[in-house]
């Protein structure tokens, strides 16, 4: 079994600049996507920052020996502060973009790839036509002009393609980058900055014998997502940081297609978490480990003070269970199994420092919605996740741009309660749920009711399918950040114990990991902009296979 993946890997290799076809998109819904004409610069928009981002084919040295053909973002600053665009050293990743709250930003995206693409600013609150919606995709040779104002508070975000059925392959070949937003509230804290603030983008990749990126476009990948056999941090293998014995701010983004990490230090020093997707927490939290699913971010304050020169600390992904079916885990082999322990990067103390900066007890204030401000307190909008064979569905339906369902229409400037959970059982269950018109978990009692209708967990056909197919899904909603108000669980407690202390639910989020057996309630505002905003699984293979829908904000 261990050799299954290697044998079945159909050696999808990227030609010098060939189109990235042949990935799991082949298993997707195959719907044609209508397009609109590329947006142009408007004379009435006066940008504080203007830059050009070119999507192009390139080569980069990643492993020793032959360089690797990649696709990447190359940036040029046209106007604005110098720090708006900085290159990370020796990487295929796009430049780090740094904006300030309130700035007006113009980005000219030019497509020099052999296929259509479009870029999404994951985490930013922007209008639909600035959001990288697949209908705005541009063909080779075209330019799309984005113009938007930074409405977010301080935080770290993620830009990546959002091309219809080609997001996974385009990200995989290198199109990804980080965005940092700064604001006054955060600046006043005097957090470690400059060389002491380090963005770290974690991804996993596989290479063939010729050092080229290998992507298995097989059924296993399409169902469970892509899992590489090497970890890259900021596009580099065996990533090591040289640090001084003082506090650092490590801003970590999981840029992987599907892999979930359990961040922990090898000497079990607890992690001090100061922020997540949507920016700073109200106060720091100390955790033994942090779970980080695709697209999630975590902001860590790491104090190396008192550590000897020459000492090392390694960030691991620790052991965990229950986020992927055991069968799928076995097929992945042992090199870098999901849930196995392996190193991510190392910090080496190479300099002494006498900096004695102390982390403040209070970091920020998060405005939370009161019950009276929630439009649908008694009637949450469901996001039911279904995986049934090749069918990847939300609320029983695959992605389609013109298929808005009644519960997907949302009045602008409202805050909505949303309930996210995995459907138990097979497709039969999904239909049963839909026909009843009550697809929601309604606390745990609802879950139990659904289960007993299926003949009990682990019994009968439904139960059997459930065990085989249930996996965790990182669910992402475009637009404004949301609050996680409740997480309930009904399932394998032993497995859950290996992950449950790693969820940071106290901050604002745009992506939430929903484990099998969990029901997660969130409150999300839909302010300022009408239009279509996507919500989807950020396991990119699932997204491309149809596990995506849209809200129509009206
Ligand atoms: Cu990071 Cu819709 O995606
Ligand atoms: Cu997004
Ligand atoms: Cu998924």
PDB file of N, CA and C and ligand atoms in Angstrom, residues 120 122-123 476 478, ligand 2:
ATOM      1  N   UNK A 120      -6.847  36.468  -6.248  1.00  0.00           N
ATOM      2  CA  UNK A 120      -7.724  36.790  -5.120  1.00  0.00           C
ATOM      3  C   UNK A 120      -6.870  37.268  -3.949  1.00  0.00           C
ATOM      4  N   UNK A 122      -6.953  37.080  -0.525  1.00  0.00           N
ATOM      5  CA  UNK A 122      -7.622  36.298   0.518  1.00  0.00           C
ATOM      6  C   UNK A 122      -7.496  36.997   1.881  1.00  0.00           C
ATOM      7  N   UNK A 123      -8.651  37.348   2.435  1.00  0.00           N
ATOM      8  CA  UNK A 123      -8.675  38.020   3.737  1.00  0.00           C
ATOM      9  C   UNK A 123      -9.067  39.485   3.633  1.00  0.00           C
ATOM     10  N   UNK A 476     -13.585  28.481   4.005  1.00  0.00           N
ATOM     11  CA  UNK A 476     -13.230  29.892   3.869  1.00  0.00           C
ATOM     12  C   UNK A 476     -14.407  30.668   3.293  1.00  0.00           C
ATOM     13  N   UNK A 478     -15.309  34.428   1.683  1.00  0.00           N
ATOM     14  CA  UNK A 478     -14.744  35.686   1.192  1.00  0.00           C
ATOM     15  C   UNK A 478     -15.389  36.867   1.927  1.00  0.00           C
TER      16      UNK A 478
HETATM   17 CU1  LIG B   2     -10.647  34.414   0.097  1.00  0.00          CU
END
